[in-house]
PDB file of C-alpha atoms in Angstrom:
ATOM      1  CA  UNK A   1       0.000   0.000   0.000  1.00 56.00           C
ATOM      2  CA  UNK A   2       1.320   3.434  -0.449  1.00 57.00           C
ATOM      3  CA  UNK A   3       2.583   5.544   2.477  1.00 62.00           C
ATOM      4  CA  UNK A   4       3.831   8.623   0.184  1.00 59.00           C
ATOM      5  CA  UNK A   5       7.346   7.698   0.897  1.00 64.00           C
ATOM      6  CA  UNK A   6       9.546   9.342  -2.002  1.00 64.00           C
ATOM      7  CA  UNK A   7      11.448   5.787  -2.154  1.00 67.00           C
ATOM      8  CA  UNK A   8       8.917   3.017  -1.424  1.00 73.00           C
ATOM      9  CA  UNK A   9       9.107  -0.220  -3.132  1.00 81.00           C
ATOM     10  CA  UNK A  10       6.190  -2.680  -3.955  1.00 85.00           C
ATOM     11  CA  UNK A  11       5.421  -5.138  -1.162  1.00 90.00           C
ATOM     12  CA  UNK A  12       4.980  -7.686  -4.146  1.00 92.00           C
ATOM     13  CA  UNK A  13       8.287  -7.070  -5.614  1.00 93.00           C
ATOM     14  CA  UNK A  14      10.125  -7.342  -1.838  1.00 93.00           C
ATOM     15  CA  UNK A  15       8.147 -10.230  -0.884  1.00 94.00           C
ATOM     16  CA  UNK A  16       9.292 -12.367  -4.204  1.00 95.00           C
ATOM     17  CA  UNK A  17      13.516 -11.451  -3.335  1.00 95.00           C
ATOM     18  CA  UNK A  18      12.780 -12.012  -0.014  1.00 96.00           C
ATOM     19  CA  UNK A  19      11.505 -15.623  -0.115  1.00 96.00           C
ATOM     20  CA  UNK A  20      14.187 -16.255  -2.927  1.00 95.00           C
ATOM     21  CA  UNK A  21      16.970 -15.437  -1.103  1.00 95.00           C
ATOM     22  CA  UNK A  22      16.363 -16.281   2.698  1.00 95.00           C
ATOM     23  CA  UNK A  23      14.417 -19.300   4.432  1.00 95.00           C
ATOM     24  CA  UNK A  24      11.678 -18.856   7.648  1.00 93.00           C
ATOM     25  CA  UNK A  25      13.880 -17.344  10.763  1.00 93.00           C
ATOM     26  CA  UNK A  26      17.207 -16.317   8.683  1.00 96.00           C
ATOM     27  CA  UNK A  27      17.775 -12.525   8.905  1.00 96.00           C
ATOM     28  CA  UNK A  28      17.166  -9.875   6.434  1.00 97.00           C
ATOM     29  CA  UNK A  29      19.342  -6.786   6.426  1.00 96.00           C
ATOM     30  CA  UNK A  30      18.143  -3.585   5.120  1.00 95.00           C
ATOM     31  CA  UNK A  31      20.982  -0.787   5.808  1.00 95.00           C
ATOM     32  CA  UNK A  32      19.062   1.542   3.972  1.00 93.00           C
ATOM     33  CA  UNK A  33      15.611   1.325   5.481  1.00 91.00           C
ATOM     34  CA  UNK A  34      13.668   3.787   3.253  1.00 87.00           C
ATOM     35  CA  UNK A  35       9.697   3.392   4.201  1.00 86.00           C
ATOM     36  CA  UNK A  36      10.449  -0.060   5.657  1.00 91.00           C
ATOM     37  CA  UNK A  37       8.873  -2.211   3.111  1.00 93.00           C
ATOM     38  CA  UNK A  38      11.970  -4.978   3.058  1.00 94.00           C
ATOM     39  CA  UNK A  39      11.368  -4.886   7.842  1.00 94.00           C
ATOM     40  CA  UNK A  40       7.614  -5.105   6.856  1.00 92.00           C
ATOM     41  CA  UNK A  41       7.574  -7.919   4.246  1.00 94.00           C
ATOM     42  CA  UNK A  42      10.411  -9.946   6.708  1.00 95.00           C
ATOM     43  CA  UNK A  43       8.198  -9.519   9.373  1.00 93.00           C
ATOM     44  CA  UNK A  44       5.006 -11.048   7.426  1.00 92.00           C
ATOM     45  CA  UNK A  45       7.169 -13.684   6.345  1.00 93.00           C
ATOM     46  CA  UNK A  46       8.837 -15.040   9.357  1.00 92.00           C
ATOM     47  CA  UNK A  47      11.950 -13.804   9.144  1.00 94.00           C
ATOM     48  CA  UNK A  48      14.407 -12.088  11.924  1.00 95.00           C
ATOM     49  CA  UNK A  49      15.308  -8.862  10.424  1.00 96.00           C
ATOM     50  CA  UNK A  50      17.821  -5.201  11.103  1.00 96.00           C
ATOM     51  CA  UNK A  51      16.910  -2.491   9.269  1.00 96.00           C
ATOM     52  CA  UNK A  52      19.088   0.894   9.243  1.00 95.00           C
ATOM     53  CA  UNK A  53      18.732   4.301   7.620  1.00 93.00           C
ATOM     54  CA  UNK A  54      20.568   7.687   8.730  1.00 90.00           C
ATOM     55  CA  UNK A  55      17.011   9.243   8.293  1.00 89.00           C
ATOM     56  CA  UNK A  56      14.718   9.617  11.318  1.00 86.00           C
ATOM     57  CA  UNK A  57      11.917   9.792   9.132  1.00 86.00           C
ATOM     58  CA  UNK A  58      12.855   6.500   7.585  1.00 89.00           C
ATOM     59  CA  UNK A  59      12.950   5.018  11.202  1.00 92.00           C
ATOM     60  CA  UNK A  60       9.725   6.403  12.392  1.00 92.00           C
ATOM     61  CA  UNK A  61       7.548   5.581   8.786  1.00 91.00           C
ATOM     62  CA  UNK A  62       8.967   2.380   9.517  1.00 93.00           C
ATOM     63  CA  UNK A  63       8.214   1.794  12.899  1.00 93.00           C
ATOM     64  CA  UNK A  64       4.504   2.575  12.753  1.00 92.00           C
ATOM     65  CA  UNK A  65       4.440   0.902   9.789  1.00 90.00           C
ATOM     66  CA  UNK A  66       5.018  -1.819  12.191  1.00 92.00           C
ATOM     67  CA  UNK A  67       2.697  -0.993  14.312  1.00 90.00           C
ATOM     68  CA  UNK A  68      -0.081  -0.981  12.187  1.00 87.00           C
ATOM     69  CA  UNK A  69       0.233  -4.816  11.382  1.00 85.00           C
ATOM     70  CA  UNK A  70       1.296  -5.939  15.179  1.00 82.00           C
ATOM     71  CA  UNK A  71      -0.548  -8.964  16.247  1.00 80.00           C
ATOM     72  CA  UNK A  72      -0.777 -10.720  19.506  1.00 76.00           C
ATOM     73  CA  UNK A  73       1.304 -13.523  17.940  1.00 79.00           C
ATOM     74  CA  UNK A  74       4.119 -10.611  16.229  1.00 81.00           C
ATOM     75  CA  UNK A  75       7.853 -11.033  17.451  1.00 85.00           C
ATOM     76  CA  UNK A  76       8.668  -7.974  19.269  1.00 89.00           C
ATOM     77  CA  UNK A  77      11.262  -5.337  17.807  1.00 91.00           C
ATOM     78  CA  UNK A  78      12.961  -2.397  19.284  1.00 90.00           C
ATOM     79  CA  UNK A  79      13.718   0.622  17.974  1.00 90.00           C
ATOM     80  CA  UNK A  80      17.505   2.481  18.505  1.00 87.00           C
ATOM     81  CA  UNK A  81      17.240   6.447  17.998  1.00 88.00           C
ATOM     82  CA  UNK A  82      20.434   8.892  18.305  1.00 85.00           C
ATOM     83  CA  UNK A  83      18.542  10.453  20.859  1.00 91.00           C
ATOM     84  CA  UNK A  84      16.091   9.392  23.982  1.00 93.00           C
ATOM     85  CA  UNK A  85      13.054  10.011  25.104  1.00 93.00           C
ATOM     86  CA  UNK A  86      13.537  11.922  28.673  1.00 94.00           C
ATOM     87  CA  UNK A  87      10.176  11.079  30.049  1.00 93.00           C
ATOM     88  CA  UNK A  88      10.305   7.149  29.021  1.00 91.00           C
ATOM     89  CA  UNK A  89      13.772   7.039  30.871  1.00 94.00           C
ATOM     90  CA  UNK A  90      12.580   9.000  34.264  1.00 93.00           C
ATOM     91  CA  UNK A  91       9.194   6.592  34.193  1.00 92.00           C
ATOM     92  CA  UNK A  92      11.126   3.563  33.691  1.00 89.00           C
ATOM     93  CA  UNK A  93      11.672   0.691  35.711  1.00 91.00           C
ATOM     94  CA  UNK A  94      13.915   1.460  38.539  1.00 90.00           C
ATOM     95  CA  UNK A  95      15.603  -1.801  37.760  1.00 91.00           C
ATOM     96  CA  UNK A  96      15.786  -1.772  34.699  1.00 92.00           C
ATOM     97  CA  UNK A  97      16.734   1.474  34.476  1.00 95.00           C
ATOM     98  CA  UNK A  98      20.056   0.727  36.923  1.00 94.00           C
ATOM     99  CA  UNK A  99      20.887  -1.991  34.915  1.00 94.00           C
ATOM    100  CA  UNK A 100      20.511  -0.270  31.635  1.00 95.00           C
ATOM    101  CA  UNK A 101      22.516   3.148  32.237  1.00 97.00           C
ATOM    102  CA  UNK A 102      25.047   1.065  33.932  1.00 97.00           C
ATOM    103  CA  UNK A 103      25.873  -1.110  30.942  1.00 96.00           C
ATOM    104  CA  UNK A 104      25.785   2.457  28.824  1.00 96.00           C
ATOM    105  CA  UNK A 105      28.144   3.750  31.432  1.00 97.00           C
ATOM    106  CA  UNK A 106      30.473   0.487  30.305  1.00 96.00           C
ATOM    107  CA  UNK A 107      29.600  -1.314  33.746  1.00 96.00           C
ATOM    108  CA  UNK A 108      28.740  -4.630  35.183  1.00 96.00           C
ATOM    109  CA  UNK A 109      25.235  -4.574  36.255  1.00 95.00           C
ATOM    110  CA  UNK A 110      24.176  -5.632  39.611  1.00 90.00           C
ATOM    111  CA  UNK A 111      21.875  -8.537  39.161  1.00 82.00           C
ATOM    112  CA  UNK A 112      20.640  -8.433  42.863  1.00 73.00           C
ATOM    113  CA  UNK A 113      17.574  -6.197  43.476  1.00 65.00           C
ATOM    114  CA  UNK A 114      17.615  -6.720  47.064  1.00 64.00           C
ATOM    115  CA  UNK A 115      20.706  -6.873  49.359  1.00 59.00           C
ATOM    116  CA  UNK A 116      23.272  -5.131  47.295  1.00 64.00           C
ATOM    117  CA  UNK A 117      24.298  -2.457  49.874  1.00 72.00           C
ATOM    118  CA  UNK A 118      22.330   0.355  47.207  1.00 83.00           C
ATOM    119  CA  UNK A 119      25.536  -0.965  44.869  1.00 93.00           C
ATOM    120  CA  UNK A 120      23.653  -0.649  41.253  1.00 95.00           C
ATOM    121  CA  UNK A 121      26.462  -1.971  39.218  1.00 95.00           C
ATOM    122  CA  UNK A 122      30.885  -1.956  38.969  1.00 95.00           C
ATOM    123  CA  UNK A 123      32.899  -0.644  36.899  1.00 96.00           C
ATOM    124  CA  UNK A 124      35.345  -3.032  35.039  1.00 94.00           C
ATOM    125  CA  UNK A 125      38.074  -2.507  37.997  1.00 93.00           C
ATOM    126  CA  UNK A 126      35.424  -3.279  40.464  1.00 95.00           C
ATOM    127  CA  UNK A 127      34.897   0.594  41.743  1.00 96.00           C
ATOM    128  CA  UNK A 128      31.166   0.368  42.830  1.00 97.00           C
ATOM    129  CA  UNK A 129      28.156   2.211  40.541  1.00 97.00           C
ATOM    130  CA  UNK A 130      25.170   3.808  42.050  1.00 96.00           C
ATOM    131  CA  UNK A 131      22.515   4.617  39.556  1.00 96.00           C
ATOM    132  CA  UNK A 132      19.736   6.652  40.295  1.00 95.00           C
ATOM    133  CA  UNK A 133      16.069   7.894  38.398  1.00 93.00           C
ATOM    134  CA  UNK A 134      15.748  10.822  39.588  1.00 93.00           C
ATOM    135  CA  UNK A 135      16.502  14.646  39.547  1.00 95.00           C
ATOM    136  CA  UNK A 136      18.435  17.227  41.907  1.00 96.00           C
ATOM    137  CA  UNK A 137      20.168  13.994  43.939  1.00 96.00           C
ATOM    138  CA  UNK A 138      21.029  15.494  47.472  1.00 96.00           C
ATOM    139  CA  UNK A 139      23.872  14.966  50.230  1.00 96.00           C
ATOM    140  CA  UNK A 140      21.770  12.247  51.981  1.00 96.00           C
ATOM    141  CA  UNK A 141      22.426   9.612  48.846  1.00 96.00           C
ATOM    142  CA  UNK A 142      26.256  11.079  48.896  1.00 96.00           C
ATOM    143  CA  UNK A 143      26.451   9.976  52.643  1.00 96.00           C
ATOM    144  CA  UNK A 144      24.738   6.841  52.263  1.00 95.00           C
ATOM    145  CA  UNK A 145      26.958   5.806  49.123  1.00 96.00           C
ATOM    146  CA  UNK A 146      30.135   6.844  50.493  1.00 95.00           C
ATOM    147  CA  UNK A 147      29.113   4.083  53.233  1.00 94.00           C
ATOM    148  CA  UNK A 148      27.992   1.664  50.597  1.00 94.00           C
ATOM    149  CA  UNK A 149      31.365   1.598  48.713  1.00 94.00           C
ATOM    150  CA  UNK A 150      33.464   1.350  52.128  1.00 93.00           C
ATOM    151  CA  UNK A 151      30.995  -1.793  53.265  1.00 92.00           C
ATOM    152  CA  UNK A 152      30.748  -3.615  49.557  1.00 90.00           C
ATOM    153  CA  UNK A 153      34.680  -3.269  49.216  1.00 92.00           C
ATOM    154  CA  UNK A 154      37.158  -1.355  51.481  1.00 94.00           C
ATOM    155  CA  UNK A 155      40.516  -2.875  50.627  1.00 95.00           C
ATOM    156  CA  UNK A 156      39.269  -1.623  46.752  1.00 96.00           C
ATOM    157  CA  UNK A 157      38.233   1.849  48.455  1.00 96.00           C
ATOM    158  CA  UNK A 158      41.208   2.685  50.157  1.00 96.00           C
ATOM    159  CA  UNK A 159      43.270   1.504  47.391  1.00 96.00           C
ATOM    160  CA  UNK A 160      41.438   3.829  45.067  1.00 96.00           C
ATOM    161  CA  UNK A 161      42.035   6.506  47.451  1.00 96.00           C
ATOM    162  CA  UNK A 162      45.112   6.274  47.629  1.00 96.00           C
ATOM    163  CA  UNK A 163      45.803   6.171  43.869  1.00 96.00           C
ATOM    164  CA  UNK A 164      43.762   9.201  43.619  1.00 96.00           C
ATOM    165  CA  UNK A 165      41.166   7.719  42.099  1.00 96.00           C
ATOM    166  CA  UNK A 166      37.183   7.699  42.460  1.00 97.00           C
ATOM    167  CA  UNK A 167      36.474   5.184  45.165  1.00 97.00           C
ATOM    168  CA  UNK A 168      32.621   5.151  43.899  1.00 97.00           C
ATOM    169  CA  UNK A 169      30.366   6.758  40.915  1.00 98.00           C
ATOM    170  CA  UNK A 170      26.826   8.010  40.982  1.00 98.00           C
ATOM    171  CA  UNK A 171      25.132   8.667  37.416  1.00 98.00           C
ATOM    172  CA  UNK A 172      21.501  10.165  38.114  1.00 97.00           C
ATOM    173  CA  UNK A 173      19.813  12.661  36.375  1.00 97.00           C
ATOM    174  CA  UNK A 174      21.179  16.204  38.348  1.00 97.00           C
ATOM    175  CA  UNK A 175      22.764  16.709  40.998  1.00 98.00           C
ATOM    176  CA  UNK A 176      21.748  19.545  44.031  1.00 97.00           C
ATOM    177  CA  UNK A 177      23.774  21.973  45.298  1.00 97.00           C
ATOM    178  CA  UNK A 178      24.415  20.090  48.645  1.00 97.00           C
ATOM    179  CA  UNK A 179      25.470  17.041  46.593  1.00 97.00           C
ATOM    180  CA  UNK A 180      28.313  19.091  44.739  1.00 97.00           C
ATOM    181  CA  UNK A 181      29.461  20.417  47.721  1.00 97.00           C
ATOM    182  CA  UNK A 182      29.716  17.471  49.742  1.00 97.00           C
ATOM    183  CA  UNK A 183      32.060  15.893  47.007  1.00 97.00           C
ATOM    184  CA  UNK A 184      34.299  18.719  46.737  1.00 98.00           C
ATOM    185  CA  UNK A 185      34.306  18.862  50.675  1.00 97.00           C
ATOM    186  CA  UNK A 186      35.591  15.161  50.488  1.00 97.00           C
ATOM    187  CA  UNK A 187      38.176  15.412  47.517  1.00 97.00           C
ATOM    188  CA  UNK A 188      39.734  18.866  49.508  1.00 97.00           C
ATOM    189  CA  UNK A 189      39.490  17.734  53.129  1.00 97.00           C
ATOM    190  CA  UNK A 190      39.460  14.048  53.306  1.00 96.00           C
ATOM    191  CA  UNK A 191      41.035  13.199  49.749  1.00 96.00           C
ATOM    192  CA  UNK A 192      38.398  10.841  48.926  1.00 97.00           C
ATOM    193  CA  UNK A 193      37.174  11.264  45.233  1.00 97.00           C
ATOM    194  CA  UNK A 194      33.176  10.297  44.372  1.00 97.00           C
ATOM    195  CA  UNK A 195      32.640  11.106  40.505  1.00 98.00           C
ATOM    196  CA  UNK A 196      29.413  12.494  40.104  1.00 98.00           C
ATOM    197  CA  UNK A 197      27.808  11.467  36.292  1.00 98.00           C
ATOM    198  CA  UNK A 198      24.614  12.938  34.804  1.00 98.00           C
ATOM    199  CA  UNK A 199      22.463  10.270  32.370  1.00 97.00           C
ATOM    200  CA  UNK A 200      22.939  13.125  29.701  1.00 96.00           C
ATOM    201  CA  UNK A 201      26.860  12.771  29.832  1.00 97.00           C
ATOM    202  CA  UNK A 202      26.187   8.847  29.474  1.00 97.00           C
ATOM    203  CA  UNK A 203      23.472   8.876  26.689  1.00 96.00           C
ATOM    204  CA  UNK A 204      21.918  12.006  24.361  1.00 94.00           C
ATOM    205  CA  UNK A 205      18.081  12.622  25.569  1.00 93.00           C
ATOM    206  CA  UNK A 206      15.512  15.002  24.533  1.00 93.00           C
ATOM    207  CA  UNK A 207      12.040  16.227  25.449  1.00 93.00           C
ATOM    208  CA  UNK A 208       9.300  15.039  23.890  1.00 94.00           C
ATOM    209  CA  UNK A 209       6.681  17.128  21.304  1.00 96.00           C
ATOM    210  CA  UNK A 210       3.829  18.506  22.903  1.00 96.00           C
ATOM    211  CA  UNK A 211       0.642  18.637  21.314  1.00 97.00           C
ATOM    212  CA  UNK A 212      -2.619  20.443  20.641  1.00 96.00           C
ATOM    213  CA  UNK A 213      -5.420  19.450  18.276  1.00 97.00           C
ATOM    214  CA  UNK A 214      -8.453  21.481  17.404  1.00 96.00           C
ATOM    215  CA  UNK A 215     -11.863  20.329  16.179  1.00 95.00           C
ATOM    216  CA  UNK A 216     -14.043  21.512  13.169  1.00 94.00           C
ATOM    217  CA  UNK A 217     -17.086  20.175  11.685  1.00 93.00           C
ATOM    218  CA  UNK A 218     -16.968  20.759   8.029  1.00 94.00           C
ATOM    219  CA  UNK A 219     -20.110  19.125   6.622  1.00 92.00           C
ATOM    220  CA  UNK A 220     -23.125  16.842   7.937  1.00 89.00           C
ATOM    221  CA  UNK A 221     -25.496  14.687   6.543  1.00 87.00           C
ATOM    222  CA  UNK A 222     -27.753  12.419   7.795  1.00 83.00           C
ATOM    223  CA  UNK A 223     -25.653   9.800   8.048  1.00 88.00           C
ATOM    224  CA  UNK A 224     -22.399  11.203   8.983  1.00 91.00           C
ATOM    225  CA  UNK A 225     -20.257  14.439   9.361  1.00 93.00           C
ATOM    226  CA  UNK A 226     -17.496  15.242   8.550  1.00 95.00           C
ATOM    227  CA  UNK A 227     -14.776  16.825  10.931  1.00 95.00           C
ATOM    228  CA  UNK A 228     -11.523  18.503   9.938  1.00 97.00           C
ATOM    229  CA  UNK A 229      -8.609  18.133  12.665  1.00 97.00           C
ATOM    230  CA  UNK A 230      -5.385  20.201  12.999  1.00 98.00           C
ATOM    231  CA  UNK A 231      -2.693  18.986  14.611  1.00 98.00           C
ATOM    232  CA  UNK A 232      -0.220  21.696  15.917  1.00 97.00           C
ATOM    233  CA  UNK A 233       2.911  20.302  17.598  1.00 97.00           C
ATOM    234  CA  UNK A 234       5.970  22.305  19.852  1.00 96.00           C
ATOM    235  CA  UNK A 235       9.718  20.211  19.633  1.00 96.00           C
ATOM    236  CA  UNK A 236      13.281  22.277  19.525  1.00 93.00           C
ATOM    237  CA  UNK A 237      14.449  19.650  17.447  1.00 93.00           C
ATOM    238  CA  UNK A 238      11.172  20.686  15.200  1.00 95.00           C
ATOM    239  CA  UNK A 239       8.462  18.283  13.618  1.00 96.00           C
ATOM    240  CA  UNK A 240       8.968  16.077  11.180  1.00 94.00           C
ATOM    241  CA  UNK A 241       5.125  14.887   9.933  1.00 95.00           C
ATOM    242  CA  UNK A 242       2.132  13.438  12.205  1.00 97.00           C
ATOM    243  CA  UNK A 243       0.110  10.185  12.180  1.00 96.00           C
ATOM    244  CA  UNK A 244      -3.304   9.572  12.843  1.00 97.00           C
ATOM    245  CA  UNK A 245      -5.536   6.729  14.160  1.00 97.00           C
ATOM    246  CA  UNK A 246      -9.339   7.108  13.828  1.00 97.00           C
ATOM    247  CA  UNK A 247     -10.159   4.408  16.167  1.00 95.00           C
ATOM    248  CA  UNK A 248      -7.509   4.272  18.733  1.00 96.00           C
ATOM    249  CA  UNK A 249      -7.944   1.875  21.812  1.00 92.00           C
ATOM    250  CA  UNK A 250      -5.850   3.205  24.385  1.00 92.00           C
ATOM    251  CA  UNK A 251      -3.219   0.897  23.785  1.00 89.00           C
ATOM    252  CA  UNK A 252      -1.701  -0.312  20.214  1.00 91.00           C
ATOM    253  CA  UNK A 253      -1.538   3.084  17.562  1.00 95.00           C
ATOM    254  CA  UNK A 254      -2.391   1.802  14.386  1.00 93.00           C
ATOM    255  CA  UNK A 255      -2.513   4.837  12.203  1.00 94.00           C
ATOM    256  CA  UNK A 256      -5.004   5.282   9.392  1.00 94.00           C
ATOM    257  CA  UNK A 257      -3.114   8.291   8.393  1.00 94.00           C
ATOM    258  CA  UNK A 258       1.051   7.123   8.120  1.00 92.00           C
ATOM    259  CA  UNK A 259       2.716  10.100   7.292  1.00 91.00           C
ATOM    260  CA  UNK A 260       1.145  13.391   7.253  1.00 95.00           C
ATOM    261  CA  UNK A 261       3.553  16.559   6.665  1.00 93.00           C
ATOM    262  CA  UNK A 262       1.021  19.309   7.578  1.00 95.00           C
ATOM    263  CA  UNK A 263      -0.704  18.184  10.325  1.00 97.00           C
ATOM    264  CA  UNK A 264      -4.201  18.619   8.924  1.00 97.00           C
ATOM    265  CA  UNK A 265      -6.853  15.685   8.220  1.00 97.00           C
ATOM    266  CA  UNK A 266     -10.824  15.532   7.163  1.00 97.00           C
ATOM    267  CA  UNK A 267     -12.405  12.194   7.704  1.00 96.00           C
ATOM    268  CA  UNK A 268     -16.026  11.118   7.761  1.00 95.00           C
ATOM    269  CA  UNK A 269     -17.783   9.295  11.406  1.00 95.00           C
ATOM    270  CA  UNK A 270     -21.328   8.066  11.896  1.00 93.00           C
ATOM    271  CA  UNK A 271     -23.060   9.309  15.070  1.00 92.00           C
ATOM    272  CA  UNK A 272     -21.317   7.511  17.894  1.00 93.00           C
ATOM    273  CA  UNK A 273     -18.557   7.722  20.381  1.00 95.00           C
ATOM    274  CA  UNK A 274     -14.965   7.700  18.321  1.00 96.00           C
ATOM    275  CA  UNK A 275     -11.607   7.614  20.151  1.00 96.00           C
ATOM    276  CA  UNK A 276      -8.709   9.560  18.067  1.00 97.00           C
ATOM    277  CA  UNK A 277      -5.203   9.878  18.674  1.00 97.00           C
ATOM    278  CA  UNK A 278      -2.627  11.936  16.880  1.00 98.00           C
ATOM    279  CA  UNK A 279       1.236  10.956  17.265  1.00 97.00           C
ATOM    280  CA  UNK A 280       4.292  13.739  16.132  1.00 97.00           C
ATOM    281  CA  UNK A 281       7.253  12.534  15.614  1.00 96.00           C
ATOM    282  CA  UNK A 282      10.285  15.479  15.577  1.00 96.00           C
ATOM    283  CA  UNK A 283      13.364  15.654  13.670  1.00 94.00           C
ATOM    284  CA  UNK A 284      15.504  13.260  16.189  1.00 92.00           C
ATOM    285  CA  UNK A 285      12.975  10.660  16.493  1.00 92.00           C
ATOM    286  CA  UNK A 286      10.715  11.428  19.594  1.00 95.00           C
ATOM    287  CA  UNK A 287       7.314  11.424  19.227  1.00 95.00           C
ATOM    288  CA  UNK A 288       4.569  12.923  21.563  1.00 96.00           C
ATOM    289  CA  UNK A 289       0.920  11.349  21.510  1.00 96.00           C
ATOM    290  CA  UNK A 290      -2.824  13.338  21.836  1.00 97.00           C
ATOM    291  CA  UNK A 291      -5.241  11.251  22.470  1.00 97.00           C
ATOM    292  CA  UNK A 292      -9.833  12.645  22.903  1.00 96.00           C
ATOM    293  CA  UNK A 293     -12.833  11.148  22.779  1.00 96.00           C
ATOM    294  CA  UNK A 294     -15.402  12.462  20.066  1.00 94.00           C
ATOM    295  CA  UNK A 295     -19.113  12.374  20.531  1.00 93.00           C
ATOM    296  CA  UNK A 296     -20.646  12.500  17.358  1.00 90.00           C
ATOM    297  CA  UNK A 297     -24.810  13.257  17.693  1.00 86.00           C
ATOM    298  CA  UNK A 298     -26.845  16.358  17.792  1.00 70.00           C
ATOM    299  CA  UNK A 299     -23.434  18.230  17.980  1.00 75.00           C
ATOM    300  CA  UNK A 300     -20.109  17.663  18.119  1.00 78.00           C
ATOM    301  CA  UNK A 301     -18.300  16.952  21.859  1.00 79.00           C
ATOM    302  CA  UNK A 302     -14.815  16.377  21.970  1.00 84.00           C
ATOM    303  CA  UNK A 303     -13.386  15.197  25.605  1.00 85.00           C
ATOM    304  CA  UNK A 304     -10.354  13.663  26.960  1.00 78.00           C
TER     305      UNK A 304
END
């Protein structure tokens, strides 16, 4: 089906060189992803597949592409942007936040959730990680690490002291004032060096787009009206199109509208209750989500 991708391929045409040259569960590489039809057509067809493309907009067509035709029964994927989404990372897991910024970091992650002396991971030499989700970290969490990394290894601490290097790290998202301090206090007075990281300095992230939609009737009939939407959408990195689903669940987007570069759409509803949702996606990949409820009767009523 076309998406209005400038370099889309026939799904007939990928399907045929796929099945010639791979077998059910091989993997198909695409390193130049386009709209996604090759990840698409692998997908239908059983087969593992990596797709790449130096174009966010490749990525994302792609992606909800995806999403569109995910069953139940469909083999999850994941999707690897240049930059992340700040409010996925903060809502995270705890755990499996820890463990994932400390293998960014380069560490060991500590596969103990309870017991660990608040030790979240090591650093290749052993020096002890603490990982935290959460902004403006105070001197509390520098007290109780400082204890943490003496307990979990003091022959290791001291010899780090000694060498004049960090005896502990703590990545989180910022640091307070009384935080900073503390550690300067300990390097100048005590000679005890705790490295303070921020998640930014470990991995690129970016807000999200925020959204606003607005709500027009345009014609009626007896049958059906017709509503015009516009989609207006605030990202520094700027907005690369919008995608729309008609009758959105609360759960799985599966867009009726792919790719829409002016974030304007008309469509037609019977008299009912209609769920919408509108996604942006920006130039680096993030995309924000709008979702309303639509009552469609007498008049038009439009509520979250």
């Amino acid at each position: 089906m076309p998406i209005g991708y400038p370099t889309q391929k026939p799904e007939a045409l990928l399907d045929r060189i796929v099945k010639m040259a791979s077998d059910e569960g091989d993997v198909v590489l695409d390193p130049f992803l386009g709209g996604g039809t090759t990840a698409i057509v692998a997908d239908r067809l059983g087969r593992k597949w990596i797709g790449i493309d130096q174009s966010v907009q490749a990525v994302k067509v792609t992606d909800l592409r995806l999403q569109k035709t995910q069953t139940l029964f469909s083999s999850p994927y994941t999707v690897q942007l240049y930059k992340y989404d700040y409010d996925k990372l903060r809502n995270d897991d705890p755990f499996d936040f820890q463990t994932w910024i400390v293998q960014q970091y380069g560490g060991v992650p500590n596969t103990k959730k309870t017991g660990d002396f608040g030790i979240d991971g090591k650093t290749q030499n052993g020096t002890p990680i603490q990982a935290k989700r959460s902004e403006d970290i105070g001197r509390n969490v520098i007290d109780n690490f400082l204890s943490a990394a003496k307990r979990y290894d003091c022959e290791l601490f001291n010899k780090n002291k000694k060498a004049k290097k960090p005896v502990g790290i703590i990545i989180a998202f910022s640091f307070g004032k009384g935080a900073v301090q503390e550690v300067a206090r300990l390097k100048n007075h005590e000679d005890i060096i705790l490295k303070l990281v921020t998640v930014e300095e470990v991995v690129p992230f970016a807000m999200k787009p925020t959204i606003t939609v607005s709500v027009k009737e345009i014609s009626r009939s007896e049958k059906e009206r017709e509503i015009e939407f516009s989609a207006s959408a605030n990202s520094d990195a700027g907005i690369e199109f919008y995608s729309w689903d008609f009758s959105y669940n609360g759960k799985a987007f599966k867009p009726v509208v792919l790719r829409d570069t002016g974030g304007r759409q008309r469509y037609k509803f019977k008299p009912g209750t209609h769920h919408i949702a509108v996604k942006a996606i920006d130039n680096e990949g993030l995309e924000g989500l709008e979702s309303f409820t639509l009552t469609v009767n007498g008049h038009i009523k439009r509520t979250k």
